[in-house]
Amino acid sequence: MDREPCVYILASDAYGTLYIGVTSNLVGRLHQHRTEEIKSFTSRYHVHRLVRFELFDTMEGAIEREKQIKRWHRQWKINLIESDNPNWADLAVGLGFDPLPPRGRKNGP
């Protein structure tokens, strides 16, 4: 999965704070988010759970999709996440990352 253009959505928890990003190295970028290597929005609000990602052939396509999703209403983003990940599972575990400790689940938006 290294060096593939990708749009990803991180969440602090189910229905929690969302972050949409783009990268050419999802595993490397997730490592930065999860270790809080870079002090940023995601480290401040503990937004580390990968709840969706989409791979692209080109970085231009990925950037365009990132911009599109960022313009969406929050509920549209939630619907997008739940279309493939209804339980808000941390998809980073399937990429080799350790599970994150639970933060307390909310019961909807």
PDB file of C-alpha atoms in Angstrom:
ATOM      1  CA  MET A   1       0.000   0.000   0.000  1.00  0.00           C
ATOM      2  CA  ASP A   2       3.033   2.306   0.162  1.00  0.00           C
ATOM      3  CA  ARG A   3       3.093   5.236  -2.265  1.00  0.00           C
ATOM      4  CA  GLU A   4      -0.495   5.124  -3.484  1.00  0.00           C
ATOM      5  CA  PRO A   5      -2.510   8.359  -3.609  1.00  0.00           C
ATOM      6  CA  CYS A   6      -5.215   8.108  -0.992  1.00  0.00           C
ATOM      7  CA  VAL A   7      -7.957  10.130   0.697  1.00  0.00           C
ATOM      8  CA  TYR A   8      -8.599   9.090   4.277  1.00  0.00           C
ATOM      9  CA  ILE A   9     -10.998   9.953   7.078  1.00  0.00           C
ATOM     10  CA  LEU A  10      -9.962   9.760  10.715  1.00  0.00           C
ATOM     11  CA  ALA A  11     -12.332   9.957  13.676  1.00  0.00           C
ATOM     12  CA  SER A  12     -11.813  10.474  17.389  1.00  0.00           C
ATOM     13  CA  ASP A  13     -14.491   7.819  17.937  1.00  0.00           C
ATOM     14  CA  ALA A  14     -17.794   6.810  16.382  1.00  0.00           C
ATOM     15  CA  TYR A  15     -19.664  10.037  15.558  1.00  0.00           C
ATOM     16  CA  GLY A  16     -16.784  12.025  17.027  1.00  0.00           C
ATOM     17  CA  THR A  17     -14.495  14.633  15.529  1.00  0.00           C
ATOM     18  CA  LEU A  18     -13.620  13.956  11.877  1.00  0.00           C
ATOM     19  CA  TYR A  19     -10.508  14.749   9.862  1.00  0.00           C
ATOM     20  CA  ILE A  20     -10.186  14.359   6.087  1.00  0.00           C
ATOM     21  CA  GLY A  21      -6.714  14.147   4.588  1.00  0.00           C
ATOM     22  CA  VAL A  22      -4.796  13.142   1.470  1.00  0.00           C
ATOM     23  CA  THR A  23      -1.449  11.363   1.209  1.00  0.00           C
ATOM     24  CA  SER A  24       0.685   9.254  -1.088  1.00  0.00           C
ATOM     25  CA  ASN A  25       1.752   7.031   1.831  1.00  0.00           C
ATOM     26  CA  LEU A  26      -1.187   6.037   4.027  1.00  0.00           C
ATOM     27  CA  VAL A  27       0.774   3.809   6.404  1.00  0.00           C
ATOM     28  CA  GLY A  28       3.427   6.474   6.975  1.00  0.00           C
ATOM     29  CA  ARG A  29       0.839   9.206   7.476  1.00  0.00           C
ATOM     30  CA  LEU A  30      -1.162   7.075   9.914  1.00  0.00           C
ATOM     31  CA  HIS A  31       2.009   6.498  11.920  1.00  0.00           C
ATOM     32  CA  GLN A  32       2.487  10.279  12.155  1.00  0.00           C
ATOM     33  CA  HIS A  33      -1.108  10.791  13.313  1.00  0.00           C
ATOM     34  CA  ARG A  34      -1.152   7.923  15.810  1.00  0.00           C
ATOM     35  CA  THR A  35       2.188   8.788  17.427  1.00  0.00           C
ATOM     36  CA  GLU A  36       1.337  12.515  17.399  1.00  0.00           C
ATOM     37  CA  GLU A  37       4.722  13.021  15.758  1.00  0.00           C
ATOM     38  CA  ILE A  38       3.398  16.250  14.261  1.00  0.00           C
ATOM     39  CA  LYS A  39       1.487  18.552  16.595  1.00  0.00           C
ATOM     40  CA  SER A  40      -1.707  19.335  14.720  1.00  0.00           C
ATOM     41  CA  PHE A  41      -5.504  19.236  14.781  1.00  0.00           C
ATOM     42  CA  THR A  42      -5.477  15.437  14.984  1.00  0.00           C
ATOM     43  CA  SER A  43      -3.144  15.361  17.980  1.00  0.00           C
ATOM     44  CA  ARG A  44      -5.043  18.103  19.798  1.00  0.00           C
ATOM     45  CA  TYR A  45      -8.422  16.364  19.400  1.00  0.00           C
ATOM     46  CA  HIS A  46      -7.155  12.744  19.482  1.00  0.00           C
ATOM     47  CA  VAL A  47      -8.393  11.996  15.970  1.00  0.00           C
ATOM     48  CA  HIS A  48      -6.485   8.776  15.234  1.00  0.00           C
ATOM     49  CA  ARG A  49      -8.970   6.093  14.099  1.00  0.00           C
ATOM     50  CA  LEU A  50      -8.980   5.337  10.378  1.00  0.00           C
ATOM     51  CA  VAL A  51     -12.654   4.925   9.471  1.00  0.00           C
ATOM     52  CA  ARG A  52     -12.450   5.231   5.663  1.00  0.00           C
ATOM     53  CA  PHE A  53      -9.910   5.436   2.881  1.00  0.00           C
ATOM     54  CA  GLU A  54     -10.090   5.554  -0.900  1.00  0.00           C
ATOM     55  CA  LEU A  55      -7.167   4.791  -3.236  1.00  0.00           C
ATOM     56  CA  PHE A  56      -6.568   6.699  -6.485  1.00  0.00           C
ATOM     57  CA  ASP A  57      -4.456   6.326  -9.603  1.00  0.00           C
ATOM     58  CA  THR A  58      -3.207   9.922  -9.377  1.00  0.00           C
ATOM     59  CA  MET A  59      -2.552  12.442  -6.634  1.00  0.00           C
ATOM     60  CA  GLU A  60      -4.622  14.973  -8.579  1.00  0.00           C
ATOM     61  CA  GLY A  61      -7.658  12.672  -8.361  1.00  0.00           C
ATOM     62  CA  ALA A  62      -7.105  12.152  -4.648  1.00  0.00           C
ATOM     63  CA  ILE A  63      -6.791  15.891  -3.977  1.00  0.00           C
ATOM     64  CA  GLU A  64      -9.986  16.611  -5.909  1.00  0.00           C
ATOM     65  CA  ARG A  65     -11.872  13.968  -3.893  1.00  0.00           C
ATOM     66  CA  GLU A  66     -10.476  15.346  -0.622  1.00  0.00           C
ATOM     67  CA  LYS A  67     -11.731  18.817  -1.526  1.00  0.00           C
ATOM     68  CA  GLN A  68     -15.132  17.403  -2.472  1.00  0.00           C
ATOM     69  CA  ILE A  69     -15.579  15.540   0.818  1.00  0.00           C
ATOM     70  CA  LYS A  70     -14.398  18.543   2.851  1.00  0.00           C
ATOM     71  CA  ARG A  71     -17.183  20.621   1.279  1.00  0.00           C
ATOM     72  CA  TRP A  72     -19.844  18.124   2.344  1.00  0.00           C
ATOM     73  CA  HIS A  73     -22.179  18.488   5.311  1.00  0.00           C
ATOM     74  CA  ARG A  74     -21.209  16.416   8.346  1.00  0.00           C
ATOM     75  CA  GLN A  75     -24.116  13.996   7.883  1.00  0.00           C
ATOM     76  CA  TRP A  76     -23.010  13.233   4.312  1.00  0.00           C
ATOM     77  CA  LYS A  77     -19.552  12.358   5.668  1.00  0.00           C
ATOM     78  CA  ILE A  78     -21.119  10.093   8.291  1.00  0.00           C
ATOM     79  CA  ASN A  79     -23.223   8.406   5.610  1.00  0.00           C
ATOM     80  CA  LEU A  80     -20.090   7.865   3.498  1.00  0.00           C
ATOM     81  CA  ILE A  81     -18.242   6.274   6.425  1.00  0.00           C
ATOM     82  CA  GLU A  82     -21.176   4.054   7.354  1.00  0.00           C
ATOM     83  CA  SER A  83     -21.721   2.890   3.764  1.00  0.00           C
ATOM     84  CA  ASP A  84     -18.643   0.639   4.126  1.00  0.00           C
ATOM     85  CA  ASN A  85     -17.883   0.780   7.854  1.00  0.00           C
ATOM     86  CA  PRO A  86     -21.191   0.859   9.791  1.00  0.00           C
ATOM     87  CA  ASN A  87     -19.498   0.016  13.111  1.00  0.00           C
ATOM     88  CA  TRP A  88     -16.797   2.667  12.733  1.00  0.00           C
ATOM     89  CA  ALA A  89     -14.095   0.011  13.074  1.00  0.00           C
ATOM     90  CA  ASP A  90     -10.502   1.250  13.105  1.00  0.00           C
ATOM     91  CA  LEU A  91      -9.335   0.154   9.651  1.00  0.00           C
ATOM     92  CA  ALA A  92      -5.703   0.851  10.579  1.00  0.00           C
ATOM     93  CA  VAL A  93      -5.663  -2.445  12.480  1.00  0.00           C
ATOM     94  CA  GLY A  94      -6.021  -4.233   9.131  1.00  0.00           C
ATOM     95  CA  LEU A  95      -2.962  -2.305   7.927  1.00  0.00           C
ATOM     96  CA  GLY A  96      -0.796  -3.630  10.766  1.00  0.00           C
ATOM     97  CA  PHE A  97      -1.367  -1.036  13.499  1.00  0.00           C
ATOM     98  CA  ASP A  98      -2.159  -1.957  17.095  1.00  0.00           C
ATOM     99  CA  PRO A  99      -5.745  -1.334  18.241  1.00  0.00           C
ATOM    100  CA  LEU A 100      -6.310   1.953  20.035  1.00  0.00           C
ATOM    101  CA  PRO A 101      -7.896   1.927  23.494  1.00  0.00           C
ATOM    102  CA  PRO A 102     -11.629   2.725  23.577  1.00  0.00           C
ATOM    103  CA  ARG A 103     -12.542   6.348  24.251  1.00  0.00           C
ATOM    104  CA  GLY A 104     -16.217   5.856  25.098  1.00  0.00           C
ATOM    105  CA  ARG A 105     -18.754   5.216  22.377  1.00  0.00           C
ATOM    106  CA  LYS A 106     -21.517   7.682  21.554  1.00  0.00           C
ATOM    107  CA  ASN A 107     -24.972   6.589  20.444  1.00  0.00           C
ATOM    108  CA  GLY A 108     -25.345   8.445  17.177  1.00  0.00           C
ATOM    109  CA  PRO A 109     -24.774  11.849  15.661  1.00  0.00           C
TER     110      PRO A 109
END
